[in-house]
mmCIF file of C-alpha atoms in Angstrom:
data_model
loop_
_atom_site.group_PDB
_atom_site.id
_atom_site.type_symbol
_atom_site.label_atom_id
_atom_site.label_comp_id
_atom_site.label_asym_id
_atom_site.label_seq_id
_atom_site.Cartn_x
_atom_site.Cartn_y
_atom_site.Cartn_z
ATOM 1 C CA MET A 1 254.990 89.462 162.757
ATOM 2 C CA LYS A 2 253.944 89.585 159.137
ATOM 3 C CA SER A 3 252.430 86.569 157.462
ATOM 4 C CA ILE A 4 255.100 84.644 155.619
ATOM 5 C CA PHE A 5 252.875 84.095 152.626
ATOM 6 C CA SER A 6 251.203 87.487 152.212
ATOM 7 C CA ILE A 7 250.550 88.537 148.623
ATOM 8 C CA PHE A 8 251.791 91.675 146.913
ATOM 9 C CA THR A 9 250.440 92.042 143.394
ATOM 10 C CA ILE A 10 249.908 95.078 141.240
ATOM 11 C CA ILE A 11 246.977 94.754 138.851
ATOM 12 C CA LEU A 12 246.617 97.519 136.302
ATOM 13 C CA PHE A 13 243.265 97.715 134.438
ATOM 14 C CA LEU A 14 243.737 99.704 131.263
ATOM 15 C CA PRO A 15 241.068 101.214 129.049
ATOM 16 C CA PHE A 16 241.950 101.044 125.374
ATOM 17 C CA VAL A 17 243.401 104.443 124.490
ATOM 18 C CA THR A 18 245.989 104.813 121.753
ATOM 19 C CA ASN A 19 248.785 107.347 121.186
ATOM 20 C CA SER A 20 249.083 108.217 124.860
ATOM 21 C CA GLN A 21 252.171 107.946 127.028
ATOM 22 C CA GLU A 22 251.288 109.145 130.471
ATOM 23 C CA LYS A 23 253.497 108.440 133.455
ATOM 24 C CA TYR A 24 252.555 106.791 136.749
ATOM 25 C CA LYS A 25 254.319 105.655 139.872
ATOM 26 C CA VAL A 26 253.496 102.757 142.209
ATOM 27 C CA VAL A 27 255.229 102.721 145.619
ATOM 28 C CA TYR A 28 255.276 99.640 147.848
ATOM 29 C CA ASN A 29 256.696 99.903 151.387
ATOM 30 C CA TYR A 30 257.912 96.494 152.578
ATOM 31 C CA THR A 31 257.771 97.302 156.301
ATOM 32 C CA THR A 32 254.233 98.760 156.263
ATOM 33 C CA GLU A 33 252.885 96.799 153.248
ATOM 34 C CA ASN A 34 251.258 99.996 151.966
ATOM 35 C CA ILE A 35 250.807 100.530 148.224
ATOM 36 C CA SER A 36 250.437 104.077 146.862
ATOM 37 C CA TYR A 37 249.659 105.218 143.304
ATOM 38 C CA PHE A 38 250.716 108.528 141.781
ATOM 39 C CA LYS A 39 250.471 110.323 138.476
ATOM 40 C CA LEU A 40 253.671 111.941 137.203
ATOM 41 C CA ASP A 41 254.366 114.823 134.854
ATOM 42 C CA LYS A 42 256.872 114.779 132.001
ATOM 43 C CA SER A 43 259.696 115.430 134.473
ATOM 44 C CA TYR A 44 258.626 112.442 136.576
ATOM 45 C CA LYS A 45 257.405 114.674 139.395
ATOM 46 C CA VAL A 46 254.278 113.679 141.309
ATOM 47 C CA VAL A 47 251.269 115.752 140.271
ATOM 48 C CA ASP A 48 248.422 113.693 141.734
ATOM 49 C CA THR A 49 247.691 110.864 144.182
ATOM 50 C CA LEU A 50 245.388 108.174 142.814
ATOM 51 C CA ASP A 51 242.965 106.044 144.829
ATOM 52 C CA ASN A 52 241.653 103.909 141.983
ATOM 53 C CA PRO A 53 244.176 104.212 139.178
ATOM 54 C CA LYS A 54 243.081 103.789 135.568
ATOM 55 C CA ILE A 55 246.319 103.564 133.649
ATOM 56 C CA LYS A 56 246.242 103.939 129.889
ATOM 57 C CA ARG A 57 247.913 101.680 127.389
ATOM 58 C CA SER A 58 251.409 102.790 126.314
ATOM 59 C CA SER A 59 251.827 104.575 129.636
ATOM 60 C CA LEU A 60 255.115 104.368 131.531
ATOM 61 C CA VAL A 61 254.847 102.940 135.031
ATOM 62 C CA GLU A 62 257.574 103.326 137.633
ATOM 63 C CA ILE A 63 257.434 100.735 140.413
ATOM 64 C CA GLN A 64 259.391 101.595 143.562
ATOM 65 C CA LEU A 65 260.024 99.120 146.386
ATOM 66 C CA LYS A 66 260.965 100.838 149.663
ATOM 67 C CA ASN A 67 262.641 99.461 152.807
ATOM 68 C CA VAL A 68 263.761 96.269 151.092
ATOM 69 C CA ASN A 69 266.829 95.036 152.992
ATOM 70 C CA PRO A 70 269.179 93.567 150.340
ATOM 71 C CA PHE A 71 271.161 91.678 153.015
ATOM 72 C CA ALA A 72 268.033 89.711 153.994
ATOM 73 C CA ILE A 73 265.893 89.742 150.855
ATOM 74 C CA ASP A 74 266.103 88.920 147.175
ATOM 75 C CA VAL A 75 263.259 90.001 144.888
ATOM 76 C CA GLU A 76 261.656 87.927 142.149
ATOM 77 C CA THR A 77 258.894 89.088 139.808
ATOM 78 C CA ASP A 78 256.326 87.474 137.578
ATOM 79 C CA VAL A 79 254.843 89.830 134.990
ATOM 80 C CA LYS A 80 251.807 88.518 133.123
ATOM 81 C CA GLU A 81 251.507 90.667 130.054
ATOM 82 C CA GLU A 82 252.333 90.297 126.401
ATOM 83 C CA GLU A 83 255.083 92.511 124.991
ATOM 84 C CA ILE A 84 256.314 94.123 128.196
ATOM 85 C CA HIS A 85 259.719 95.728 128.521
ATOM 86 C CA GLN A 86 261.757 96.000 131.685
ATOM 87 C CA SER A 87 264.391 98.659 132.217
ATOM 88 C CA GLY A 88 266.928 98.566 134.990
ATOM 89 C CA GLY A 89 269.378 96.041 136.342
ATOM 90 C CA GLY A 90 267.130 93.093 137.093
ATOM 91 C CA PHE A 91 265.551 91.816 140.277
ATOM 92 C CA ASN A 92 268.252 89.750 141.967
ATOM 93 C CA PHE A 93 270.517 91.350 144.591
ATOM 94 C CA SER A 94 272.737 88.288 145.114
ATOM 95 C CA SER A 95 275.489 89.627 142.842
ATOM 96 C CA LEU A 96 275.732 92.729 145.022
ATOM 97 C CA LEU A 97 276.286 90.694 148.181
ATOM 98 C CA GLY A 98 278.278 87.785 146.809
ATOM 99 C CA GLY A 99 281.569 89.282 147.970
ATOM 100 C CA ILE A 100 280.667 89.512 151.647
ATOM 101 C CA ASN A 101 279.325 86.047 152.404
ATOM 102 C CA THR A 102 282.487 85.250 154.386
ATOM 103 C CA PHE A 103 281.514 87.810 157.006
ATOM 104 C CA SER A 104 278.824 85.478 158.306
ATOM 105 C CA SER A 105 281.351 83.319 160.165
ATOM 106 C CA ASP A 106 280.571 83.040 163.849
ATOM 107 C CA ASN A 107 283.573 81.054 165.111
ATOM 108 C CA LEU A 108 284.387 83.567 167.834
ATOM 109 C CA ASN A 109 286.388 81.504 170.351
ATOM 110 C CA LEU A 110 286.842 84.477 172.684
ATOM 111 C CA ASN A 111 287.021 82.747 176.049
ATOM 112 C CA VAL A 112 290.084 83.672 178.072
ATOM 113 C CA ALA A 113 291.766 80.834 180.006
ATOM 114 C CA ASN A 114 291.417 80.730 183.764
ATOM 115 C CA LEU A 115 294.085 82.668 185.587
ATOM 116 C CA PRO A 116 296.602 80.697 187.692
ATOM 117 C CA ALA A 117 295.420 79.836 191.190
ATOM 118 C CA SER A 118 298.894 79.994 192.724
ATOM 119 C CA ASP A 119 299.318 82.028 195.923
ATOM 120 C CA ILE A 120 302.412 83.549 194.339
ATOM 121 C CA PHE A 121 300.265 84.861 191.529
ATOM 122 C CA LYS A 122 297.572 86.176 193.863
ATOM 123 C CA THR A 123 299.925 88.018 196.223
ATOM 124 C CA SER A 124 302.183 89.528 193.542
ATOM 125 C CA SER A 125 301.429 93.097 192.475
ATOM 126 C CA ARG A 126 302.287 92.101 188.932
ATOM 127 C CA GLY A 127 299.903 89.171 189.200
ATOM 128 C CA SER A 128 297.144 91.526 190.329
ATOM 129 C CA GLY A 129 297.825 93.752 187.325
ATOM 130 C CA ILE A 130 297.595 90.776 184.991
ATOM 131 C CA THR A 131 294.292 89.739 186.572
ATOM 132 C CA ASN A 132 292.802 93.216 186.098
ATOM 133 C CA GLY A 133 294.209 93.456 182.585
ATOM 134 C CA PHE A 134 292.623 90.180 181.542
ATOM 135 C CA SER A 135 289.324 91.211 183.095
ATOM 136 C CA ASP A 136 289.285 94.457 181.120
ATOM 137 C CA LEU A 137 290.321 92.740 177.893
ATOM 138 C CA ASN A 138 287.742 90.011 178.322
ATOM 139 C CA GLU A 139 285.035 92.653 178.718
ATOM 140 C CA LYS A 140 286.156 94.279 175.463
ATOM 141 C CA THR A 141 286.141 90.984 173.563
ATOM 142 C CA THR A 142 282.676 90.196 174.934
ATOM 143 C CA ASN A 143 281.349 93.576 173.815
ATOM 144 C CA VAL A 144 282.910 93.196 170.365
ATOM 145 C CA SER A 145 281.269 89.794 170.066
ATOM 146 C CA ALA A 146 277.925 91.320 171.050
ATOM 147 C CA LEU A 147 278.414 94.114 168.495
ATOM 148 C CA LYS A 148 279.123 91.627 165.712
ATOM 149 C CA THR A 149 276.137 89.484 166.693
ATOM 150 C CA THR A 150 273.886 92.561 166.801
ATOM 151 C CA MET A 151 275.009 93.686 163.357
ATOM 152 C CA MET A 152 274.551 90.266 161.774
ATOM 153 C CA SER A 153 271.148 89.781 163.425
ATOM 154 C CA ASN A 154 269.945 93.175 162.226
ATOM 155 C CA LEU A 155 271.255 92.704 158.690
ATOM 156 C CA LEU A 156 269.334 89.435 158.450
ATOM 157 C CA ASN A 157 266.092 90.995 159.723
ATOM 158 C CA PRO A 158 263.938 91.860 156.672
ATOM 159 C CA ASN A 159 261.654 94.111 158.747
ATOM 160 C CA LEU A 160 264.323 96.629 159.809
ATOM 161 C CA SER A 161 265.056 99.768 157.825
ATOM 162 C CA LYS A 162 268.572 100.940 157.105
ATOM 163 C CA GLU A 163 268.223 103.663 159.737
ATOM 164 C CA ASP A 164 267.025 101.106 162.312
ATOM 165 C CA ILE A 165 270.084 98.932 161.709
ATOM 166 C CA VAL A 166 272.544 101.826 161.910
ATOM 167 C CA ASN A 167 270.997 103.141 165.135
ATOM 168 C CA SER A 168 271.041 99.704 166.758
ATOM 169 C CA VAL A 169 274.695 99.128 165.856
ATOM 170 C CA ILE A 170 275.783 102.529 167.176
ATOM 171 C CA GLU A 171 273.780 102.038 170.379
ATOM 172 C CA THR A 172 275.443 98.652 170.991
ATOM 173 C CA ALA A 173 278.888 100.127 170.305
ATOM 174 C CA SER A 174 278.218 102.829 172.908
ATOM 175 C CA LEU A 175 278.106 100.134 175.607
ATOM 176 C CA GLN A 176 281.888 99.723 175.262
ATOM 177 C CA GLN A 177 283.286 101.594 178.254
ATOM 178 C CA ASP A 178 286.863 102.919 178.039
ATOM 179 C CA ALA A 179 288.042 106.490 178.610
ATOM 180 C CA ARG A 180 290.389 106.133 175.618
ATOM 181 C CA LEU A 181 287.517 105.497 173.190
ATOM 182 C CA PRO A 182 285.856 108.246 171.118
ATOM 183 C CA ASP A 183 282.081 108.554 170.794
ATOM 184 C CA PRO A 184 280.847 106.085 168.122
ATOM 185 C CA ASN A 185 278.043 108.539 167.269
ATOM 186 C CA GLU A 186 280.594 111.021 165.955
ATOM 187 C CA ASN A 187 282.472 108.660 163.657
ATOM 188 C CA PHE A 188 281.940 104.911 163.825
ATOM 189 C CA TYR A 189 285.049 104.136 161.776
ATOM 190 C CA VAL A 190 287.272 106.156 164.107
ATOM 191 C CA PHE A 191 285.686 104.329 167.049
ATOM 192 C CA LEU A 192 286.427 100.893 165.548
ATOM 193 C CA THR A 193 289.989 101.855 164.608
ATOM 194 C CA GLN A 194 290.702 103.232 168.064
ATOM 195 C CA LEU A 195 289.158 100.163 169.736
ATOM 196 C CA GLU A 196 291.407 97.889 167.682
ATOM 197 C CA LYS A 197 294.420 99.988 168.699
ATOM 198 C CA ILE A 198 293.449 99.750 172.387
ATOM 199 C CA VAL A 199 293.034 95.973 172.190
ATOM 200 C CA GLN A 200 296.500 95.673 170.668
ATOM 201 C CA GLU A 201 298.023 97.988 173.277
ATOM 202 C CA ASP A 202 296.402 96.077 176.147
ATOM 203 C CA LYS A 203 297.650 92.817 174.656
ATOM 204 C CA THR A 204 301.220 94.149 174.457
ATOM 205 C CA GLU A 205 301.113 95.324 178.074
ATOM 206 C CA LEU A 206 299.765 91.974 179.275
ATOM 207 C CA GLN A 207 302.412 90.105 177.285
ATOM 208 C CA SER A 208 305.119 92.199 178.902
ATOM 209 C CA ASN A 209 303.765 91.599 182.398
ATOM 210 C CA ILE A 210 303.356 87.854 181.852
ATOM 211 C CA ASN A 211 306.890 87.499 180.459
ATOM 212 C CA ALA A 212 308.326 89.535 183.326
ATOM 213 C CA MET A 213 306.484 87.444 185.894
ATOM 214 C CA SER A 214 307.667 84.233 184.244
ATOM 215 C CA LYS A 215 311.275 85.373 184.605
ATOM 216 C CA GLU A 216 310.630 86.502 188.150
ATOM 217 C CA VAL A 217 309.233 83.108 189.128
ATOM 218 C CA ASP A 218 311.873 81.145 187.221
ATOM 219 C CA GLN A 219 314.884 82.921 188.722
ATOM 220 C CA PRO A 220 315.339 82.480 192.501
ATOM 221 C CA LYS A 221 316.390 85.549 194.442
ATOM 222 C CA ASN A 222 319.914 85.880 195.883
ATOM 223 C CA GLY A 223 320.271 84.192 199.254
ATOM 224 C CA GLU A 224 316.994 82.347 198.869
ATOM 225 C CA GLU A 225 317.001 78.759 200.070
ATOM 226 C CA ALA A 226 316.600 76.004 197.529
ATOM 227 C CA LEU A 227 312.991 75.241 196.753
ATOM 228 C CA SER A 228 311.424 72.152 198.197
ATOM 229 C CA ARG A 229 310.074 69.554 195.808
ATOM 230 C CA GLY A 230 306.522 70.780 196.403
ATOM 231 C CA GLU A 231 307.520 74.422 195.824
ATOM 232 C CA LEU A 232 309.390 73.439 192.677
ATOM 233 C CA VAL A 233 306.321 71.625 191.333
ATOM 234 C CA GLU A 234 304.155 74.664 192.151
ATOM 235 C CA ARG A 235 306.629 76.973 190.388
ATOM 236 C CA ASN A 236 306.639 74.787 187.292
ATOM 237 C CA TYR A 237 302.842 74.728 187.255
ATOM 238 C CA LEU A 238 302.762 78.514 187.504
ATOM 239 C CA ILE A 239 305.227 78.950 184.648
ATOM 240 C CA ASN A 240 303.150 76.574 182.535
ATOM 241 C CA ASP A 241 299.976 78.488 183.414
ATOM 242 C CA LEU A 242 301.609 81.758 182.405
ATOM 243 C CA GLN A 243 302.584 80.299 179.031
ATOM 244 C CA ASN A 244 299.000 79.124 178.556
ATOM 245 C CA LEU A 245 297.851 82.656 179.356
ATOM 246 C CA LEU A 246 300.091 83.992 176.599
ATOM 247 C CA SER A 247 298.602 81.524 174.127
ATOM 248 C CA SER A 248 295.058 82.405 175.180
ATOM 249 C CA LEU A 249 295.864 86.109 175.006
ATOM 250 C CA ASN A 250 297.168 85.825 171.445
ATOM 251 C CA GLN A 251 294.176 83.762 170.357
ATOM 252 C CA SER A 252 291.506 85.998 171.894
ATOM 253 C CA THR A 253 293.012 89.287 170.718
ATOM 254 C CA PHE A 254 293.550 87.923 167.203
ATOM 255 C CA GLN A 255 289.887 86.898 167.011
ATOM 256 C CA THR A 256 288.737 90.251 168.432
ATOM 257 C CA VAL A 257 290.770 92.169 165.849
ATOM 258 C CA GLU A 258 289.350 89.955 163.083
ATOM 259 C CA ASP A 259 285.824 90.625 164.337
ATOM 260 C CA LEU A 260 286.447 94.366 164.351
ATOM 261 C CA LYS A 261 287.623 94.179 160.742
ATOM 262 C CA ARG A 262 284.491 92.211 159.780
ATOM 263 C CA ILE A 263 282.266 94.713 161.561
ATOM 264 C CA LYS A 264 283.965 97.567 159.714
ATOM 265 C CA SER A 265 283.531 95.800 156.347
ATOM 266 C CA LEU A 266 279.862 95.022 157.011
ATOM 267 C CA TYR A 267 279.199 98.588 158.120
ATOM 268 C CA THR A 268 280.861 99.889 154.952
ATOM 269 C CA MET A 269 278.560 97.638 152.894
ATOM 270 C CA LEU A 270 275.557 98.801 154.912
ATOM 271 C CA GLU A 271 276.333 102.463 154.307
ATOM 272 C CA ALA A 272 276.726 101.858 150.586
ATOM 273 C CA SER A 273 273.584 99.719 150.268
ATOM 274 C CA ASP A 274 270.298 100.935 148.837
ATOM 275 C CA PHE A 275 267.134 99.777 150.573
ATOM 276 C CA SER A 276 264.915 100.862 147.695
ATOM 277 C CA ARG A 277 264.595 99.533 144.163
ATOM 278 C CA THR A 278 262.904 101.137 141.164
ATOM 279 C CA TYR A 279 261.760 99.383 137.990
ATOM 280 C CA ASP A 280 260.214 100.962 134.876
ATOM 281 C CA TYR A 281 257.623 99.338 132.617
ATOM 282 C CA GLN A 282 255.878 100.370 129.456
ATOM 283 C CA ILE A 283 252.335 99.035 129.443
ATOM 284 C CA GLU A 284 251.353 97.263 126.231
ATOM 285 C CA ALA A 285 248.198 95.366 127.248
ATOM 286 C CA ASP A 286 244.704 95.897 128.561
ATOM 287 C CA LYS A 287 245.526 94.194 131.849
ATOM 288 C CA VAL A 288 248.825 93.744 133.677
ATOM 289 C CA ASN A 289 249.422 91.565 136.717
ATOM 290 C CA ILE A 290 252.822 92.099 138.320
ATOM 291 C CA GLU A 291 253.599 89.755 141.212
ATOM 292 C CA VAL A 292 256.592 90.638 143.369
ATOM 293 C CA LYS A 293 257.994 87.821 145.494
ATOM 294 C CA PHE A 294 260.378 88.468 148.384
ATOM 295 C CA VAL A 295 262.669 85.512 149.144
ATOM 296 C CA GLN A 296 265.561 84.949 151.493
ATOM 297 C CA SER A 297 268.800 86.351 150.106
ATOM 298 C CA VAL A 298 271.902 84.337 149.300
ATOM 299 C CA PHE A 299 273.711 86.251 152.045
ATOM 300 C CA ALA A 300 271.093 85.240 154.623
ATOM 301 C CA GLN A 301 271.134 81.607 153.493
ATOM 302 C CA ASN A 302 274.912 81.416 153.850
ATOM 303 C CA ALA A 303 274.806 83.141 157.236
ATOM 304 C CA ASN A 304 272.367 80.577 158.592
ATOM 305 C CA SER A 305 272.809 77.089 157.182
ATOM 306 C CA ALA A 306 269.720 75.925 159.110
ATOM 307 C CA ASN A 307 267.519 78.198 157.026
ATOM 308 C CA THR A 308 265.720 76.750 154.028
ATOM 309 C CA GLY A 309 265.727 79.915 151.938
ATOM 310 C CA SER A 310 261.936 79.824 151.680
ATOM 311 C CA THR A 311 259.714 82.640 150.549
ATOM 312 C CA LEU A 312 259.339 85.536 152.978
ATOM 313 C CA LYS A 313 256.508 87.201 151.092
ATOM 314 C CA CYS A 314 254.974 86.900 147.698
#
């Protein structure tokens, strides 16, 4: 693990040369901590790699930060130079992510209530179908919870590249086993949409079976002797348990659908995000010291209230 307080500074020593506007590029890779220097032509194409750059006054310098995860990191800079001009949109990514802070909620509440223990429930074919249906649905909700947790964990990891995050999310989604599901590698949005549809269909089928069994238990068959007091109490308990199952079913499927929507929104943001930033400077001094500080993003702070938002690197 990288040192939390490692230093990334760019120091440009400039011999005094007037009437020159050469172009240079400095590339810093956050994950590897490598810094590379290049000389550019008039079209901003690389023409030479520099080991010990000597950058002339009035030159244009392009600074590129690579593999900077905007979900996990905000960037602050301190430029020590007189008369320096910055072009670009600034160094704070919080405005980009301000609209998705609500996706950090982790109030999953996906536990399905225990199934009734009644012998009537166990011996009934409909009861067996309900048991299997709840087992399958509970597995889906568990996998959706794991997928959401994986995505949030990866988004908050400053050392993962965009490709790493996407691959991890798709790999976790592939663990969801259902013959009705498409391959998430082909189209992740289709996979999520189809999974939501399946969850809703399974919920509807379970609701139908639970309601039918409730009626079956509540209505005595023709010619059947009156229930004893103990049998009546057991029947009432079973009906109450079935109603609790309906409540639990509605709660768990609602939360699962909400999680799928959050996952889809986060993935949309991930696809649209840029893990590199480029800033242009015109050098107007004999010596320039540019310090780039990487701090915890607003998104990451809101996702984890226990975090202090301290500096990751500087």
